[in-house]
Every structure is written in C-alpha cells, then in structure tokens.
mmCIF file of C-alpha atoms in Angstrom:
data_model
loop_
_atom_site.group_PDB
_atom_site.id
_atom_site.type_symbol
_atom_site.label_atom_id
_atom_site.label_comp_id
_atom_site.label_asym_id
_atom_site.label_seq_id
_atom_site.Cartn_x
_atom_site.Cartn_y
_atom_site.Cartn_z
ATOM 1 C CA UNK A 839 37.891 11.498 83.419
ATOM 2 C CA UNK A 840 34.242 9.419 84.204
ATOM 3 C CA UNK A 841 33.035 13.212 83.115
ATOM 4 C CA UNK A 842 34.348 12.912 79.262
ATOM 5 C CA UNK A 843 33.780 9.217 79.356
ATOM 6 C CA UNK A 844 30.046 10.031 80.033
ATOM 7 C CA UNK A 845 30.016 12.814 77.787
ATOM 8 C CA UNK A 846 31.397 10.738 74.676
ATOM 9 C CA UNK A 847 29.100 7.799 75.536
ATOM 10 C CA UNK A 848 26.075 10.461 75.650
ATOM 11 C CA UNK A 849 27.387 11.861 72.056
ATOM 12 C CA UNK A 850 27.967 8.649 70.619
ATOM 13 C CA UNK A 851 23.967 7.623 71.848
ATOM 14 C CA UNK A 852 22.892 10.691 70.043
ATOM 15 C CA UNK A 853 24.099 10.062 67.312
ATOM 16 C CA UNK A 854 22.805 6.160 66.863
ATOM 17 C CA UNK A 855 19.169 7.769 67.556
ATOM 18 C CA UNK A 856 19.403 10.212 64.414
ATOM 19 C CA UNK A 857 16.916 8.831 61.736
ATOM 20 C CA UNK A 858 18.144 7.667 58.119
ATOM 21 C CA UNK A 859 16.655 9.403 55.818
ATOM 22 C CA UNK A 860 16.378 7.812 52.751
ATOM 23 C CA UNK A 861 16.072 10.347 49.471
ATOM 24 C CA UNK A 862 13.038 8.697 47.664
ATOM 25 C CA UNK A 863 12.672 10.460 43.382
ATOM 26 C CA UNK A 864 8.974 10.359 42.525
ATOM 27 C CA UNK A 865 8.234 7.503 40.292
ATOM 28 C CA UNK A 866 8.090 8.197 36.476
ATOM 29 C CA UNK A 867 4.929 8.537 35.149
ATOM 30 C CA UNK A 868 3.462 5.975 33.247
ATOM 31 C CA UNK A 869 2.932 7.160 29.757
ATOM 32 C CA UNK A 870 -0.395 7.104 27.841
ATOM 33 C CA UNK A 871 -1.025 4.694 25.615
ATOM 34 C CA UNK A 872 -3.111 6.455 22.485
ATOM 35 C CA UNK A 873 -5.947 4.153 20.987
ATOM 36 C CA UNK A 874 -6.028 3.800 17.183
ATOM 37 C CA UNK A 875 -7.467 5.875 14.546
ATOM 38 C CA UNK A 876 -8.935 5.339 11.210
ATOM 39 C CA UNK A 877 -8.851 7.743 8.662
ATOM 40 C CA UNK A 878 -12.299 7.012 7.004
ATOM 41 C CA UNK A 879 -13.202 7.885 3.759
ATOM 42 C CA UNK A 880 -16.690 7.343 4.340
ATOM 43 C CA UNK A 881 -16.564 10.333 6.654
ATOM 44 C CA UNK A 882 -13.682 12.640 5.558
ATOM 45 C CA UNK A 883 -12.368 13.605 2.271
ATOM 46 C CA UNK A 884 -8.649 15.089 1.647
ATOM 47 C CA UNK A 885 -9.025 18.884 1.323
ATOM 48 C CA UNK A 886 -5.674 20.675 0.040
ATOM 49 C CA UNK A 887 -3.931 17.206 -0.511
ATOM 50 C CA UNK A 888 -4.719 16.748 3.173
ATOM 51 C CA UNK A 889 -6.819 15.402 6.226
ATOM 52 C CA UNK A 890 -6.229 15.413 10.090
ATOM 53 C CA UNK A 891 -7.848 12.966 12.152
ATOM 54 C CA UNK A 892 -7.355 13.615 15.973
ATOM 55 C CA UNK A 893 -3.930 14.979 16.386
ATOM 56 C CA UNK A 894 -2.626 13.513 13.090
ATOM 57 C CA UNK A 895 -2.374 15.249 9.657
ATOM 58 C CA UNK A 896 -2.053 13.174 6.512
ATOM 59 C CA UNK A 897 -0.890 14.945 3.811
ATOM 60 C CA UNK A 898 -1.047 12.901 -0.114
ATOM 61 C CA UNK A 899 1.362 14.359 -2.824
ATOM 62 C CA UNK A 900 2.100 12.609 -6.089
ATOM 63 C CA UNK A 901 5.214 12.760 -8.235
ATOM 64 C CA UNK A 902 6.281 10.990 -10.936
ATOM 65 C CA UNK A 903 5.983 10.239 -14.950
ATOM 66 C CA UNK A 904 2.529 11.484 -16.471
ATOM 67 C CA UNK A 905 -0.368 13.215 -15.103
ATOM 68 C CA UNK A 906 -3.113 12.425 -12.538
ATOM 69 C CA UNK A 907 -6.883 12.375 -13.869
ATOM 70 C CA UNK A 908 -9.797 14.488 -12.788
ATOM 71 C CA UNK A 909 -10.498 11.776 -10.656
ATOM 72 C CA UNK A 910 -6.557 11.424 -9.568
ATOM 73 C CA UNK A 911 -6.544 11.702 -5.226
ATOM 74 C CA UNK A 912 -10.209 12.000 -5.046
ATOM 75 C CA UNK A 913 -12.494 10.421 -2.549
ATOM 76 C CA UNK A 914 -15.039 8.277 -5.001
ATOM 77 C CA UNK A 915 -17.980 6.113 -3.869
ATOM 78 C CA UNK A 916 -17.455 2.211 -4.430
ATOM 79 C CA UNK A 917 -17.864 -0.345 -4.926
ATOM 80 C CA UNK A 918 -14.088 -1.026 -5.457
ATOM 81 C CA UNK A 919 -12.483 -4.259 -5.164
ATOM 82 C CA UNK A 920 -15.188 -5.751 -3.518
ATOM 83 C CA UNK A 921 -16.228 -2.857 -0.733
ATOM 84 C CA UNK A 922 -18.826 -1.183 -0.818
ATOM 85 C CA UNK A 923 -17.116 1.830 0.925
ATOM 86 C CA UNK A 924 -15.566 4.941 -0.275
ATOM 87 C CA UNK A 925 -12.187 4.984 -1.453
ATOM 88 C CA UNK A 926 -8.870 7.269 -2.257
ATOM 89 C CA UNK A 927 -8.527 6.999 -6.348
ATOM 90 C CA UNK A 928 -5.364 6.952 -7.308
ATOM 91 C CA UNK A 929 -5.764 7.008 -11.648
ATOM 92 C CA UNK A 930 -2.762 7.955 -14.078
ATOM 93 C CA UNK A 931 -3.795 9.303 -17.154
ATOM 94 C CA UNK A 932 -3.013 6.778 -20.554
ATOM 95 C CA UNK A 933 0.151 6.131 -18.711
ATOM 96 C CA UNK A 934 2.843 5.133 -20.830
ATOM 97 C CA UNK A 935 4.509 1.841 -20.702
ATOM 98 C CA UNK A 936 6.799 1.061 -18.116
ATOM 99 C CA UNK A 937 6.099 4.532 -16.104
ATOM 100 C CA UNK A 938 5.554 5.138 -12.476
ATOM 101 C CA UNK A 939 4.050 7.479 -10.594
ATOM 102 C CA UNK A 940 4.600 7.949 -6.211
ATOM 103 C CA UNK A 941 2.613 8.707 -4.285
ATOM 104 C CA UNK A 942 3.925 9.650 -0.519
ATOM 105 C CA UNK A 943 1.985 9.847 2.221
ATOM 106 C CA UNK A 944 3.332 11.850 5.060
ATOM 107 C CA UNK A 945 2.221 12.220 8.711
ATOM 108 C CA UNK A 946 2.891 15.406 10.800
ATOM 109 C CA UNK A 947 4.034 12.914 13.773
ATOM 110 C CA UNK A 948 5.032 9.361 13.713
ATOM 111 C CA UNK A 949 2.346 6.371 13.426
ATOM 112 C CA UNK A 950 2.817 2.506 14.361
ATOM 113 C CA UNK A 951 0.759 -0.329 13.165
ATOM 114 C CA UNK A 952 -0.552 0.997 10.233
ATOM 115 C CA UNK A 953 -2.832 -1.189 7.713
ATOM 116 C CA UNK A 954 -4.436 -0.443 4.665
ATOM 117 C CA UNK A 955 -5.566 -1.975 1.654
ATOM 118 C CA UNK A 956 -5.057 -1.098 -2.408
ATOM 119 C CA UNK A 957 -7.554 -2.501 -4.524
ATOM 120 C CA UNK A 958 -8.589 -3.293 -8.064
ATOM 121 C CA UNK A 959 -4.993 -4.285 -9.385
ATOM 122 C CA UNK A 960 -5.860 -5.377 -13.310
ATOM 123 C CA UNK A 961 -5.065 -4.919 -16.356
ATOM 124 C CA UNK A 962 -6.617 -3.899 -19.438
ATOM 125 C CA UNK A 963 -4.058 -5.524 -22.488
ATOM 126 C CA UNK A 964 -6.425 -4.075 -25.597
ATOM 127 C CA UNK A 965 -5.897 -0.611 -23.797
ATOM 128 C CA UNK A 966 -1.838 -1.016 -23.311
ATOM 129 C CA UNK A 967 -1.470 -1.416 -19.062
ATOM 130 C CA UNK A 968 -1.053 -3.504 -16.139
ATOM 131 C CA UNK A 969 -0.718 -2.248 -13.129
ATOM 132 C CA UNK A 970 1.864 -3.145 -10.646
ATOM 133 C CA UNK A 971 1.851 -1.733 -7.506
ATOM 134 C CA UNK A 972 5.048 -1.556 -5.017
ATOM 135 C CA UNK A 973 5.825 0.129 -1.375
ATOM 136 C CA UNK A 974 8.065 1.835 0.389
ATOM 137 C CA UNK A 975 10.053 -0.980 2.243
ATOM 138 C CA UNK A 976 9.315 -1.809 5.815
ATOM 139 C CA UNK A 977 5.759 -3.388 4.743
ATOM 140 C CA UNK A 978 4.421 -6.663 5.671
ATOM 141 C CA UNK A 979 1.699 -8.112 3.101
ATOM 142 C CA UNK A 980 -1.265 -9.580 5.296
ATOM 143 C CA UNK A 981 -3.797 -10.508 2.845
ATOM 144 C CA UNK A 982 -2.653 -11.102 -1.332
ATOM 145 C CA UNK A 983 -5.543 -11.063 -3.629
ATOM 146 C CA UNK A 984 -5.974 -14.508 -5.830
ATOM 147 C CA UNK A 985 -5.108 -13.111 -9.032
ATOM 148 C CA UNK A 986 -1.846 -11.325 -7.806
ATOM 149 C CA UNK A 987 1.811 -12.352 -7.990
ATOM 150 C CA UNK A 988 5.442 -10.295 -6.559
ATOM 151 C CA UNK A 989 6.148 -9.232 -3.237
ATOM 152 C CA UNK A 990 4.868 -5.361 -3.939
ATOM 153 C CA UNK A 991 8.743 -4.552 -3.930
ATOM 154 C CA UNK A 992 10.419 -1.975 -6.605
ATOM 155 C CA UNK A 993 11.812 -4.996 -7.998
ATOM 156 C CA UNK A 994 8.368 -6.950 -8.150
ATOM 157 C CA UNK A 995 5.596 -5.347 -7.753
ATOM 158 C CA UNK A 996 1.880 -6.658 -6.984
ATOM 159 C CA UNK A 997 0.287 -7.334 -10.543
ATOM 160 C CA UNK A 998 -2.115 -9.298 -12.340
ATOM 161 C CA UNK A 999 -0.763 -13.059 -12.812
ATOM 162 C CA UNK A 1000 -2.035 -13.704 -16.040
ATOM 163 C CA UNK A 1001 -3.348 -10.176 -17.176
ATOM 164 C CA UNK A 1002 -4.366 -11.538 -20.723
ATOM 165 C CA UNK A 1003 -7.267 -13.066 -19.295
ATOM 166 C CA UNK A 1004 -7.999 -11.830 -15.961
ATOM 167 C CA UNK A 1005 -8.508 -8.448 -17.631
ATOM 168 C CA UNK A 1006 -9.778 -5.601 -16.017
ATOM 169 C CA UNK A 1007 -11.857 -6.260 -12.769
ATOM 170 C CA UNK A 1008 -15.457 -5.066 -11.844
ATOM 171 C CA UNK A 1009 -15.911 -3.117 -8.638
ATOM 172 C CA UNK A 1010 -17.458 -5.964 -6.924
ATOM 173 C CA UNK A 1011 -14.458 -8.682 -7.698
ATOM 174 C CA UNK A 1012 -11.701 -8.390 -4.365
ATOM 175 C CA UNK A 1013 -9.463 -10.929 -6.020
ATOM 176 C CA UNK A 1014 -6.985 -7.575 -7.065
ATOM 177 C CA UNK A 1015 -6.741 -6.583 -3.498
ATOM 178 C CA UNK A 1016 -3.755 -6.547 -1.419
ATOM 179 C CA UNK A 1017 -4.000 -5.509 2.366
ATOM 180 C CA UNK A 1018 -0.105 -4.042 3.667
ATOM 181 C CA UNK A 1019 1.120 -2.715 7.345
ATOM 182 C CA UNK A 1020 3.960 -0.902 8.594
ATOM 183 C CA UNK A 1021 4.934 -1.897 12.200
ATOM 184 C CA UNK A 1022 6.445 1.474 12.501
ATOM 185 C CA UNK A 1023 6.712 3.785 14.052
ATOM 186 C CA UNK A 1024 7.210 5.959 10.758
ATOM 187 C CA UNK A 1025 5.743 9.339 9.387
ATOM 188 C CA UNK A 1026 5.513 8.220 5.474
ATOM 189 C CA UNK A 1027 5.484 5.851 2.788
ATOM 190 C CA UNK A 1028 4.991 5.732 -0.871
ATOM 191 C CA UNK A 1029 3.035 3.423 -3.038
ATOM 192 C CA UNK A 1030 4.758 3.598 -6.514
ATOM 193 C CA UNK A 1031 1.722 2.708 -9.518
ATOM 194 C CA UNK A 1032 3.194 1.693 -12.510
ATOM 195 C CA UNK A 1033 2.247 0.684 -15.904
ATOM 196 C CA UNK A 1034 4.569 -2.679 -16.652
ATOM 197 C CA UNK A 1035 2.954 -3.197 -19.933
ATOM 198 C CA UNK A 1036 5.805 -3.643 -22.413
ATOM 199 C CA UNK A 1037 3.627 -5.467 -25.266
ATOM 200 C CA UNK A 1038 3.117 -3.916 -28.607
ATOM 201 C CA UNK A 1039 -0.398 -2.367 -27.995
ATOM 202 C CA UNK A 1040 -0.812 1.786 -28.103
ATOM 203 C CA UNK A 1041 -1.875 2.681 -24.450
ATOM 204 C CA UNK A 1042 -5.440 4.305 -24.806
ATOM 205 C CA UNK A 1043 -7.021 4.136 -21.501
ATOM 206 C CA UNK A 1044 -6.276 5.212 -17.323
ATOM 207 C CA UNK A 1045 -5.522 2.850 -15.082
ATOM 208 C CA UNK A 1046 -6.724 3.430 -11.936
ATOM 209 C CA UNK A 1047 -6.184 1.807 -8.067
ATOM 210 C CA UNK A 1048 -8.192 2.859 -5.013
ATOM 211 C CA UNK A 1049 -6.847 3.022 -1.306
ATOM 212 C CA UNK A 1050 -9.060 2.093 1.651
ATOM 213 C CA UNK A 1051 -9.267 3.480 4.985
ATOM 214 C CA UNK A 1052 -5.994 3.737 6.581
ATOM 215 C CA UNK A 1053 -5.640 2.602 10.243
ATOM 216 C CA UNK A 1054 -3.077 3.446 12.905
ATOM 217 C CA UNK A 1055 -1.480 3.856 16.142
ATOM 218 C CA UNK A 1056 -0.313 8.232 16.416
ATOM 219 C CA UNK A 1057 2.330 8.467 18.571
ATOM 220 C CA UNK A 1058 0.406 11.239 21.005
ATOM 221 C CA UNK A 1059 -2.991 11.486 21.463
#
C-alpha cells in the first residue's frame, strides 16, 4: 500500500513538471503602404487611348453625342488655364446645344486619393456653347475657379456664371479651373462635357477643356 501511494505521488509529480506549451501563429505581416503616383503629361502621352505609370494602366475612352476633334484626347502644350504645363484636351467638335459627351477613365486596379484639375471652363455665346462640366459622383471639389457656379453634378454642372461676358478665356486666365478628388478607392470615373447653350445662336465653333496631371494612391505597388 506505501508502494502505490509512492508510485501515484511520483506520477502525479511528473506530471506537474511537464512544460505548457503555448501554440504561438506568426504575426500577420504588415502590409505595404504604396507611395503616390502622378500621371504626368509633361512626361508621358496616352498611346492607344492609354498610359501605365508603375503598376497602373489608365485607359481614356469617350462616348457620347458628336465627335471628338483632331485635337480630341491629345496631350497639347499649355498654357491652359493658367499652367504652363502640358495637358489632356478634351474638344467636341461644333457640339450641338444641350449635348454631352463622357469621357471614362478606367484603371486596371483600384486607386485612392485621386486629384486632378479641369481647366478653361468658358464660353463662347457668338459661337453657340458653354461648357458645363459634371463627374461621376463620389467627388469632392477642392478648389472652384472665380468665374464658376454648380456643384459639377449631372444636375448642375461647373459652368461659366455669367458666360455673356466672361466669354471665352485665354490660356493664361485660371479663373475656369476646378480642382476634384475621389477618396476612393475606385477604378473609374467619368467627366461628362456638355454644351448647355440653349440661346438662339447657330453653334459654329469647338469647345474645348483640358485635364491636368492626375495624382493617386494604386492599391499595389
């Protein structure tokens, strides 16, 4: 009987003196954070409708009422709006009155904290348009040029105040410019360029915006 008393109380010792082992999972990795990029006109040019900047492809395609102009999604040299820099045209050729033409910009992988500017939004009455300019919702308008009013919605776009006499801008006047970003993340949006003319002049001339350097945040590096 002392026997199995000592043999339990050995057992029972052994057992207290196994180690806990705790299961530890390997900590997740911290994921990269990607700097942003900036597609720059000054150094890149849209080739097929498209450009790719790091790991991001941008691709421009236009629908809509009317056709484009030679100069329609080209890269020009400015000044526009005020910058001296090069620009996206967008240009609609003697656009009838109250037509719109999209343009969508798409990205081949989602993009956060995107900015941009669109510049030179005038009007020309003697020619028959006035641009108005309206985005994709989701935007956020940072910076509204003096001459401007709406909210750059479908419903009220970004145009000329009083078009009658503000007329149509020179390249070195910023007071057409608005400046939009997307919080994101997101991988398009449209600007929709319409001409909201609806007086009784005979539309004879293009009406043309430009688009700055686009800046933002891809998704992977």
């Amino acid at each position: 009987m002392v026997r199995q008393l000592e043999r339990r109380t050995f057992a029972k010792g052994i057992a207290w003196s196994v180690p806990v082992v705790v299961a530890a999972s390997a900590a997740p990795a911290v994921a990269a954070s990607c700097a942003a990029v900036t597609i720059d006109w000054d150094t890149t040019t849209l080739s097929g409708g498209a450009v790719t900047v790091g790991t991001t492809t941008m691709r421009v395609t236009r629908a809509g009422s009317g056709s484009g102009t030679a100069n329609d999604l080209t890269v020009r040299s400015g000044p526009m709006g005020g910058v001296n820099e090069r620009f996206l045209q967008l240009e609609r050729a003697t656009p009838a009155k109250t037509t719109s033409a999209t343009y969508t910009f798409t990205f081949s992988q989602p993009v956060s904290n995107l900015t941009f500017s669109v510049y030179d939004i005038d009007a020309t009455i003697g020619s028959g348009w006035i641009d108005g300019v309206s985005f994709s919702s989701g935007f956020s308008a940072t910076s509204t040029g003096a001459t401007l009013t709406g909210t750059g919605t479908a419903a009220s776009p970004f145009q000329p105040s009083q078009p009658a006499t503000t007329g149509n801008l020179s390249g070195s006047d910023a007071r057409g410019n608005v400046t939009v970003s997307y919080a994101g993340p997101l991988t398009s949006f449209t600007i929709t360029y319409t001409n909201v003319y609806t007086g009784t002049n005979s539309v004879s001339g293009n009406q043309g915006i430009g688009v700055s350097d686009l800046t933002f945040i891809p998704s992977s590096c």
